[in-house]
Short mmCIF file of C-alpha atoms and ligand atoms in Angstrom, two decimals:
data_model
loop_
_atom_site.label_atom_id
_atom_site.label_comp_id
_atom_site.label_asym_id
_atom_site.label_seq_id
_atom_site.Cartn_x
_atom_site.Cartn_y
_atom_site.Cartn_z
CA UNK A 905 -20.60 20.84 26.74
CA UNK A 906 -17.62 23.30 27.01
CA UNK A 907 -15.79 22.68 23.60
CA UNK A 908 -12.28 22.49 26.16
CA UNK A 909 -14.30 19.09 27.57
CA UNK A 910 -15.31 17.71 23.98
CA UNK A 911 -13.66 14.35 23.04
CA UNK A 912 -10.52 15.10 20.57
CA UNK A 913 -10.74 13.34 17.82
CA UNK A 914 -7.44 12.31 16.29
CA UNK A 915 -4.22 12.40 19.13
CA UNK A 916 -1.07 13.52 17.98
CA UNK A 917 2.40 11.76 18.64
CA UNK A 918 5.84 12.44 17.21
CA UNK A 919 8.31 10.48 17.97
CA UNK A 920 12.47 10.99 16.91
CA UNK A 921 14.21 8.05 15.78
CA UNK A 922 17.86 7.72 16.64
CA UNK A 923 20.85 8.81 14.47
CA UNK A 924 21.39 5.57 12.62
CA UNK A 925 24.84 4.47 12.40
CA UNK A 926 25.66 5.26 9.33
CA UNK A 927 24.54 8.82 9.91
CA UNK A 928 26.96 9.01 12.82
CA UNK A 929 30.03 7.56 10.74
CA UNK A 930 29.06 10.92 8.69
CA UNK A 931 29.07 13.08 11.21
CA UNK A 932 25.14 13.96 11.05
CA UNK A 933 24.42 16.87 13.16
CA UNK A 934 21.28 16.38 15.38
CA UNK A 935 18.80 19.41 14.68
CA UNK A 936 15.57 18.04 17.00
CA UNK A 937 14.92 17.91 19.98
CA UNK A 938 12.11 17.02 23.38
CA UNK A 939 12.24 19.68 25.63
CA UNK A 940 12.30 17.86 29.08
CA UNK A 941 9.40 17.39 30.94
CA UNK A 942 7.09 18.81 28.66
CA UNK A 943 5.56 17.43 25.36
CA UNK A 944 7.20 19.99 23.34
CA UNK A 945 9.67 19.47 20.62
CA UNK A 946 12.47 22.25 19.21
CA UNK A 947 13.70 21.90 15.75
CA UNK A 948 16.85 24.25 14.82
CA UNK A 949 17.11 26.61 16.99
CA UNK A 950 13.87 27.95 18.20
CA UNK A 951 10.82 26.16 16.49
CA UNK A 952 9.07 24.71 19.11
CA UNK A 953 5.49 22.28 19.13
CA UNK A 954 3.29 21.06 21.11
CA UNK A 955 1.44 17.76 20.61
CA UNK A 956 -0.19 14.85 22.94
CA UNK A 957 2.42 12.87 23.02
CA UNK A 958 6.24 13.36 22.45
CA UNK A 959 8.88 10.25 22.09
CA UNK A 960 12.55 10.93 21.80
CA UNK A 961 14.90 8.89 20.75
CA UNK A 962 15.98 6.42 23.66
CA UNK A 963 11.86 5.60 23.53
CA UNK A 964 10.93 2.34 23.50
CA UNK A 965 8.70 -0.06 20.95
CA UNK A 966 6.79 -0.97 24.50
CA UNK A 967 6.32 2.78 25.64
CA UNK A 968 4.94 3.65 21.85
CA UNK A 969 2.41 0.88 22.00
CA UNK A 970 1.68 1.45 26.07
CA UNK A 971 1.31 4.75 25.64
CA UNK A 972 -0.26 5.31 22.13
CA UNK A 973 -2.13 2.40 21.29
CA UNK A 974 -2.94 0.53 24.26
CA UNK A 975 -6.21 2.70 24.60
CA UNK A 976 -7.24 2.03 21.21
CA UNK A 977 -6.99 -1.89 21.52
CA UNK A 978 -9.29 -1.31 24.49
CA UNK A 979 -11.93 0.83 22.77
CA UNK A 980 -11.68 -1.77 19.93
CA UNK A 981 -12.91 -4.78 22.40
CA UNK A 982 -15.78 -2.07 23.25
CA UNK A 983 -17.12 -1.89 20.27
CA UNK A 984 -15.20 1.24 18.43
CA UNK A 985 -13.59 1.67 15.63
CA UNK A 986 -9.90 2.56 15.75
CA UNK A 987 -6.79 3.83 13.58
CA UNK A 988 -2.92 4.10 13.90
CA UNK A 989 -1.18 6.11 10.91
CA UNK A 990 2.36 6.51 10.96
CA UNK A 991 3.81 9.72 8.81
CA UNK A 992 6.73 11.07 7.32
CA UNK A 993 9.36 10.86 4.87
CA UNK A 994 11.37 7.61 3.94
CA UNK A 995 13.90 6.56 6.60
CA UNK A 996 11.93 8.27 9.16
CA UNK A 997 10.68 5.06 11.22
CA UNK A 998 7.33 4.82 10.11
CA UNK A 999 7.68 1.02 9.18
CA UNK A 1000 10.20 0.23 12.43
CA UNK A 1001 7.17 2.15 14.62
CA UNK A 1002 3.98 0.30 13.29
CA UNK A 1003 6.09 -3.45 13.37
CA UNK A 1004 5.47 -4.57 9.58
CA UNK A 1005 9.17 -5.33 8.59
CA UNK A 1006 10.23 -8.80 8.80
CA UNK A 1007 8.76 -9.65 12.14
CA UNK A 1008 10.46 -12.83 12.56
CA UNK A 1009 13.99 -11.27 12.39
CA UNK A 1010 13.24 -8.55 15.01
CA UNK A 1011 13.98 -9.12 18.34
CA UNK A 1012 11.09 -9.51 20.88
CA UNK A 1013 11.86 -5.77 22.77
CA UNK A 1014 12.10 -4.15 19.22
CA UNK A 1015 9.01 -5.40 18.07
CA UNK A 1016 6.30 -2.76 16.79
CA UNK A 1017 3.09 -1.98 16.78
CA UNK A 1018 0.91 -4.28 15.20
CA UNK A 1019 2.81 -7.56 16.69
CA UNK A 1020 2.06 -6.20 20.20
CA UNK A 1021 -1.63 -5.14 19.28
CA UNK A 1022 -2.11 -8.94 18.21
CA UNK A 1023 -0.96 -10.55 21.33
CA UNK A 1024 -3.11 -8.57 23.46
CA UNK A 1025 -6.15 -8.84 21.39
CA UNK A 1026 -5.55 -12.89 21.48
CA UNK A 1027 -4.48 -12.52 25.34
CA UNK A 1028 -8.40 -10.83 26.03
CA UNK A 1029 -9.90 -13.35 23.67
CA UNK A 1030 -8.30 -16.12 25.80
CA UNK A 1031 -9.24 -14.27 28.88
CA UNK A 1032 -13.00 -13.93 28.44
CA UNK A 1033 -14.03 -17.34 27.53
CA UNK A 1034 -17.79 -15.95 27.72
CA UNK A 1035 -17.68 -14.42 24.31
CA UNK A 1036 -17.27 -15.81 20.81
CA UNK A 1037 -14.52 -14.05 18.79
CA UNK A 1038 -14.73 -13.85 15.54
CA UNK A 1039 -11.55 -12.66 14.09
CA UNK A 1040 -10.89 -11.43 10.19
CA UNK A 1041 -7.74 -9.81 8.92
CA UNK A 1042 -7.01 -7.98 5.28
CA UNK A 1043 -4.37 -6.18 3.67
CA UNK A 1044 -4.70 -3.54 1.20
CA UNK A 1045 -2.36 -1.28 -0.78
CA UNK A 1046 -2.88 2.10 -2.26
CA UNK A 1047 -0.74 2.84 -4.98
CA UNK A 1048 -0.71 5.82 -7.61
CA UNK A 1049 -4.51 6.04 -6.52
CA UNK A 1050 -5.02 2.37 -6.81
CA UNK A 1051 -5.90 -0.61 -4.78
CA UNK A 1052 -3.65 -4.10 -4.59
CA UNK A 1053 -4.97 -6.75 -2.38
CA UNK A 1054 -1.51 -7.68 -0.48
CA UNK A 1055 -3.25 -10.74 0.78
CA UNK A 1056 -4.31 -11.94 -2.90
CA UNK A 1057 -2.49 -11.08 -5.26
CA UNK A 1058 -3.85 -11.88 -8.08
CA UNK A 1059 -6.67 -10.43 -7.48
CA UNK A 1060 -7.23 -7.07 -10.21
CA UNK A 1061 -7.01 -3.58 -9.70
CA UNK A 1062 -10.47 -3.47 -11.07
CA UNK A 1063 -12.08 -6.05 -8.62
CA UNK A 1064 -11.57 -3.98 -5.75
CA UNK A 1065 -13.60 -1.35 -5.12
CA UNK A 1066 -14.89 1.04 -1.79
CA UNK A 1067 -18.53 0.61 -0.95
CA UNK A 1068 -20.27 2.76 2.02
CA UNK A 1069 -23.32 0.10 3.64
CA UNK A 1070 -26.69 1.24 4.45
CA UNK A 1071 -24.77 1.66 8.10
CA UNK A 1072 -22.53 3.69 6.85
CA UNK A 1073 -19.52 1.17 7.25
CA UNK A 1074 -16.88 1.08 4.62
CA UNK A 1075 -16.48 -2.32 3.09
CA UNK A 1076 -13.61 -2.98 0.04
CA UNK A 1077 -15.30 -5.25 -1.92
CA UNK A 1078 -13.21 -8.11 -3.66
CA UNK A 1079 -11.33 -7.73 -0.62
CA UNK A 1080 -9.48 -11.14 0.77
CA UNK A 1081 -10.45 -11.58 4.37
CA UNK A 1082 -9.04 -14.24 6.50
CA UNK A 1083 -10.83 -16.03 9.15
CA UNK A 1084 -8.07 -16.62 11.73
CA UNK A 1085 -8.00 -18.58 15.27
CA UNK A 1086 -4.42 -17.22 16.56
CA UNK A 1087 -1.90 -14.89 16.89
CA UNK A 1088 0.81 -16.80 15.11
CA UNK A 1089 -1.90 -16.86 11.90
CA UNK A 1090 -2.08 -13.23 12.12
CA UNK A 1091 1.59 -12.37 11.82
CA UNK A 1092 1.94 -15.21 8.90
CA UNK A 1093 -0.26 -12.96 6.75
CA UNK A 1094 1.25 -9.90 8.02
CA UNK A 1095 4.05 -11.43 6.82
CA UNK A 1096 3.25 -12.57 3.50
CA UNK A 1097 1.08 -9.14 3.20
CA UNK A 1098 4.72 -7.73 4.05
CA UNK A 1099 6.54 -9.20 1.16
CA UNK A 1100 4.45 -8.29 -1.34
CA UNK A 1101 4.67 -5.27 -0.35
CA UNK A 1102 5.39 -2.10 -3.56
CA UNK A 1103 8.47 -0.88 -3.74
CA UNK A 1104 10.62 1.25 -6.02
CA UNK A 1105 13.92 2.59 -6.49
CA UNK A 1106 14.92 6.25 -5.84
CA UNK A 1107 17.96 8.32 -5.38
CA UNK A 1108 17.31 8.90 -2.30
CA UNK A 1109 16.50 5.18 -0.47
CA UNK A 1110 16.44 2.05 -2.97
CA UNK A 1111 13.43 0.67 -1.29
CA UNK A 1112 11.44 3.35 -0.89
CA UNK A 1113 8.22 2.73 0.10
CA UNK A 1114 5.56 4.79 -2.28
CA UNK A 1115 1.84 3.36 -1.12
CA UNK A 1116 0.08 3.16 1.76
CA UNK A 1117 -0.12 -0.14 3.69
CA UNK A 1118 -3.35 -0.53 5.25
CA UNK A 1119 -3.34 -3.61 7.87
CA UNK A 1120 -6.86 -4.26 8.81
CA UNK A 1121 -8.02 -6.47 11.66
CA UNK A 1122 -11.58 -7.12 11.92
CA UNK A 1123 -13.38 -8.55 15.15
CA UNK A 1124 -17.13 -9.62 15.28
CA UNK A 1125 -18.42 -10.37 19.30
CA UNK A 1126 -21.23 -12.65 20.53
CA UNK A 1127 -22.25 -13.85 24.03
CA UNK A 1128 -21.18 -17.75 23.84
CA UNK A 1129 -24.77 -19.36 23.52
CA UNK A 1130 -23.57 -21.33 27.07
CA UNK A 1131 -23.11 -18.27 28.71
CA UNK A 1132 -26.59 -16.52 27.70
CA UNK A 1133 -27.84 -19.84 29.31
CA UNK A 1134 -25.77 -19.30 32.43
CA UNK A 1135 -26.25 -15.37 33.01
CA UNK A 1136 -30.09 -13.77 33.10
CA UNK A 1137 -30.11 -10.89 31.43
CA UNK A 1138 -30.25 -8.39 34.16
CA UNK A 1139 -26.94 -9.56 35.16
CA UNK A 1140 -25.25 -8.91 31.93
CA UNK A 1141 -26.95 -5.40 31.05
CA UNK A 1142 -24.66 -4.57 28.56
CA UNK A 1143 -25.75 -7.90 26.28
CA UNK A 1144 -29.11 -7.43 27.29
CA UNK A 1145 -30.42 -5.67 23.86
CA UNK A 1146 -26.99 -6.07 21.63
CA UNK A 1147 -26.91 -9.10 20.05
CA UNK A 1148 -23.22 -8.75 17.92
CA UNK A 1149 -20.76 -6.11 18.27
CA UNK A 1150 -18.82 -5.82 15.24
CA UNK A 1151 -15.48 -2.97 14.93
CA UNK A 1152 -12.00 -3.25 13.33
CA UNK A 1153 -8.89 -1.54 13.44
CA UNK A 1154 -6.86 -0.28 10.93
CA UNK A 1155 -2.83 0.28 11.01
CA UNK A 1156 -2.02 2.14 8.39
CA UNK A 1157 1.78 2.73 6.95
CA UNK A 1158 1.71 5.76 4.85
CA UNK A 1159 4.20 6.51 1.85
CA UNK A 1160 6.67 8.73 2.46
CA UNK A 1161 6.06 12.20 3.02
CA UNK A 1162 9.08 13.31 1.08
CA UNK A 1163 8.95 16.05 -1.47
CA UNK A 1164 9.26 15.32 -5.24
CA UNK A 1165 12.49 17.67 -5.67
CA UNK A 1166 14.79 16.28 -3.37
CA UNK A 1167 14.75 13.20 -3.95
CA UNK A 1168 15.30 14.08 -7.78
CA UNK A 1169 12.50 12.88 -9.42
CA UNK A 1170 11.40 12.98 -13.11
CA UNK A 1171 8.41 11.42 -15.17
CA UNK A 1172 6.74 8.10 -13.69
CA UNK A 1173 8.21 8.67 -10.40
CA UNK A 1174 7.10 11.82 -10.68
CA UNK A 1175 4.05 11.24 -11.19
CA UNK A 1176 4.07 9.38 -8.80
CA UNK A 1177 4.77 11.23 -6.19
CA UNK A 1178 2.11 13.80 -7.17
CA UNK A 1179 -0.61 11.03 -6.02
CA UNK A 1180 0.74 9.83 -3.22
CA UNK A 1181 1.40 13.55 -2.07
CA UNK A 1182 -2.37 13.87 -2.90
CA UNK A 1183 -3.53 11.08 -0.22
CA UNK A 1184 -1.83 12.39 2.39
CA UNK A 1185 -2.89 16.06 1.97
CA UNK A 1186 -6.32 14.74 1.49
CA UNK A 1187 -5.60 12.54 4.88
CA UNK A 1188 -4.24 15.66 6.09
CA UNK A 1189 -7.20 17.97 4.94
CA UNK A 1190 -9.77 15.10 6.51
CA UNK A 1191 -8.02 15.50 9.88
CA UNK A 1192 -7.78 19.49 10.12
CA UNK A 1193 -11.62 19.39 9.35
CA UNK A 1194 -12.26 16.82 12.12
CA UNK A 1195 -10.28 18.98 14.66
CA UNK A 1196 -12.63 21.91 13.63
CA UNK A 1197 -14.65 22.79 16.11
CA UNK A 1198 -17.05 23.89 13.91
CA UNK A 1199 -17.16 20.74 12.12
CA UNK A 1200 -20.28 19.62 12.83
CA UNK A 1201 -20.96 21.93 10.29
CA UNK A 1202 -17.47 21.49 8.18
CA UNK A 1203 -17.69 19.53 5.33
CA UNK A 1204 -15.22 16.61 5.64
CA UNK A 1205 -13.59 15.97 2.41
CA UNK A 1206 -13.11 12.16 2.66
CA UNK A 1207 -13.88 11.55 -0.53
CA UNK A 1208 -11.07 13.54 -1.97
CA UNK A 1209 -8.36 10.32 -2.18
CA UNK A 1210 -8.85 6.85 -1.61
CA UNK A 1211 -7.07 6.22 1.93
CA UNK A 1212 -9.25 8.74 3.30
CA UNK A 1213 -12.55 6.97 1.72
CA UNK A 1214 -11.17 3.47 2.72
CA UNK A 1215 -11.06 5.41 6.32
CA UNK A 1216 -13.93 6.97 6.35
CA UNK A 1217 -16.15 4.74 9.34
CA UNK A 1218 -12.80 4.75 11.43
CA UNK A 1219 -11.67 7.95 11.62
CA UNK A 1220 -14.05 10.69 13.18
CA UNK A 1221 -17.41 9.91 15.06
CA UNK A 1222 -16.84 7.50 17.15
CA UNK A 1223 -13.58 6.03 16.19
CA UNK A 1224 -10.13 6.79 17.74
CA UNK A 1225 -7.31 7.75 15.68
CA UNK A 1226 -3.53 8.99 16.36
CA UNK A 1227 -1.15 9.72 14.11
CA UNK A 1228 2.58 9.04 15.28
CA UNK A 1229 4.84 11.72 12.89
CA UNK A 1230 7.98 9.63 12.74
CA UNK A 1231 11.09 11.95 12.34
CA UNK A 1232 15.03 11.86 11.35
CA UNK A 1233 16.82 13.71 13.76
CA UNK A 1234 19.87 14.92 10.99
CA UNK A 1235 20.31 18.13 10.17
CA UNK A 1236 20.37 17.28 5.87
CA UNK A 1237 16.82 16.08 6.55
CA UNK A 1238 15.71 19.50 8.66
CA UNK A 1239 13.59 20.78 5.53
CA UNK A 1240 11.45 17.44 5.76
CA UNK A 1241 11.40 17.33 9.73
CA UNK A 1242 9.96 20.96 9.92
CA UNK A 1243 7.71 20.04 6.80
CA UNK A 1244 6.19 16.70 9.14
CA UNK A 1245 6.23 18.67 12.30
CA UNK A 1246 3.99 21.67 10.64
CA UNK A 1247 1.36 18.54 9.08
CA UNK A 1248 1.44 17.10 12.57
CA UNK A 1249 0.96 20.69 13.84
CA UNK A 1250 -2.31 20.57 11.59
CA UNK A 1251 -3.87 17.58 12.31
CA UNK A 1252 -4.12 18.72 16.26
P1 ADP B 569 10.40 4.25 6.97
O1 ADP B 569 9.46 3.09 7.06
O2 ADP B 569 9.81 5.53 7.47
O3 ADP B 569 11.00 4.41 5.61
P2 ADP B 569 12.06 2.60 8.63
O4 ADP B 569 11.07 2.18 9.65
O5 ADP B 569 12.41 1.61 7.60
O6 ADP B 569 11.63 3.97 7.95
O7 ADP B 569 13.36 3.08 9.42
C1 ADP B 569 14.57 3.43 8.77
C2 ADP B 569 15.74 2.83 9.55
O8 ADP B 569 15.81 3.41 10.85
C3 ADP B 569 15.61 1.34 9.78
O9 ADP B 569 16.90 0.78 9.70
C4 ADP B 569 15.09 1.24 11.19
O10 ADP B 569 15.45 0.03 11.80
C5 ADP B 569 15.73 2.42 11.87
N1 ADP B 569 14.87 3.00 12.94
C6 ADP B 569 13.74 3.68 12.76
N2 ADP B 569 13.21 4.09 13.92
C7 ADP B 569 14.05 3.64 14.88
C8 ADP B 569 14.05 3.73 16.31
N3 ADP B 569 13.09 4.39 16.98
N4 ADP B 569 15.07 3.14 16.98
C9 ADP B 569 16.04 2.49 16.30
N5 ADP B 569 16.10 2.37 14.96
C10 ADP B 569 15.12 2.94 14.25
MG1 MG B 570 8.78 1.87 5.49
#
């Protein structure tokens, strides 16, 4: 195959949030822009990028999702394995983008990603009545290199742990999964999952969000026992030798990109920041390697931090991935911008 023709793993989108208003009353500057009709953005004056898809900042929660994720829900009904991370510093939209604020207080047109991936999944289930649906959800947290089960809390630190099958199919063990029936089920956990949620206080945004939220929802798929009856297998070739098709997807919220310096700083925060910082260039490093064409050959360093080992089945292979880089348009966060567009850049 002509490598132009081979399948790219991980698609790239950024996407420019709005000034907010309080950015306005200061007179923020706007320092990024789309170039029309292309998918090319320009930061400052003349640093322009190229990536798969490009959303400015009149785009929609319903274009993100149509656009972006749509395709992924599909391929997840199919059998794949699929993954939505959203990057970039604190402020930048990563949490409005991927829909896990308070749900119920957000209007139905600004709702984000994962509400909108729920409904359809529960639409198709509804919709084809000839397969049993098996639904799980969990909800994991990776903080300063450790794991927090958002579903359970009081489960330990130490009763969580990664584990690779004999497939080859991550599993976090001590993880809580829920069995669930609905949509509205799914969003109560998201919920809950939501408001347990790590936060700390910086200079720079009091809730500043320094994990990684990892939403994951699990689907197992059977042909209903009165539909084998009903359809001979020559009919149905795709069921003929399969008897369970089992994939998840995971929606993943990373901490903020932010450098330690600017946002001032010092000892445990510090420290901090040094680990998170870690996982993502580890995420980042996992992704460059992917995009190697050479990589059949590349060593993929997954085991490097633990988002990219919790990752590992669903991103590569045969899983889809995109990363949306979520970006402030004001010219005091320019430094940060440039710094997301150039990781972005990377993970091409
Ligand atoms: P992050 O999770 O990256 O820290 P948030 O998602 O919390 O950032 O967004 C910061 C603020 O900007 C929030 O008030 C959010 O509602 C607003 N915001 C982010 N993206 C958009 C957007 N595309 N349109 C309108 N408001 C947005
Ligand atoms: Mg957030």
């Amino acid at each position: 195959m002509e490598s132009g023709m081979e399948e790219i793993p991980v698609k790239v989108a950024v996407r420019i949030r709005p000034l907010l208003s309080r950015e306005v009353l200061h007179n923020h500057q706007v320092c990024v822009r789309l170039v029309p009709n292309t998918q090319q953005i320009i930061i400052g004056k003349d640093r322009v990028f190229t990536f798969d898809f490009v959303f400015g900042k009149n785009s929609t929660q319903e274009e993100v999702y149509t656009v972006c994720i749509k395709p992924l829900l599909v391929s997840l009904t199919e059998g794949y394995n699929a993954t939505v991370f959203a990057y970039g510093q604190t402020g930048s939209g990563k949490t409005y983008t991927i829909g896990g604020g308070h749900i119920a207080s957000v209007a139905e047109n600004e709702k984000g990603i994962i509400p909108r991936a729920i409904q359809e999944l529960f639409q198709h289930i509804s919709e084809n009545r000839n397969i049993d649906f098996h639904v799980k959800v969990s909800y994991i947290e990776v903080y300063k290199e450790e794991l927090r089960d958002l579903l359970e809390l009081e489960t330990s630190v130490k009763e969580l742990h990664i584990r690779e099958d004999e497939k080859g199919n991550t599993v976090i063990v001590g993880a809580k999964e829920f069995q669930v029936e609905c949509a509205d089920e799914v969003i109560s956990l998201l919920e809950s999952g939501n408001a347990a949620r790590h936060t700390g206080t910086t200079q720079m945004n009091e809730h500043s969000s320094r994990s990684h939220a990892i939403f994951t929802i699990s689907i197992c798929q059977k042909q209903s026992a009165e539909s084998q009856r009903n359809t001979d297998a020559a009919q149905d070739s795709s069921w003929k030798s399969i008897q369970m098709i089992a994939s998840k997807f995971h929606f993943v919220d990373l901490a903020g990109s932010e450098r330690v310096t600017k946002t001032g700083n010092t000892g445990e925060r510090f420290k901090e920041s040094i680990q998170i910082n870690s996982g993502l260039l580890a995420l980042g490093n996992v992704i460059s390697a992917l995009g190697d064409p050479k990589r059949k050959s590349v060593h993929i360093p997954y085991r490097d931090a633990k988002i990219t080992r919790i990752l590992k089945d669903s991103l590569g292979g045969n899983a889809k991935t995109v990363m949306i880089a979520c970006i402030s348009p004001s010219s005091s966060d320019f430094d940060e911008s440039l710094n997301s567009l150039k990781y972005a850049n990377r993970a091409k």
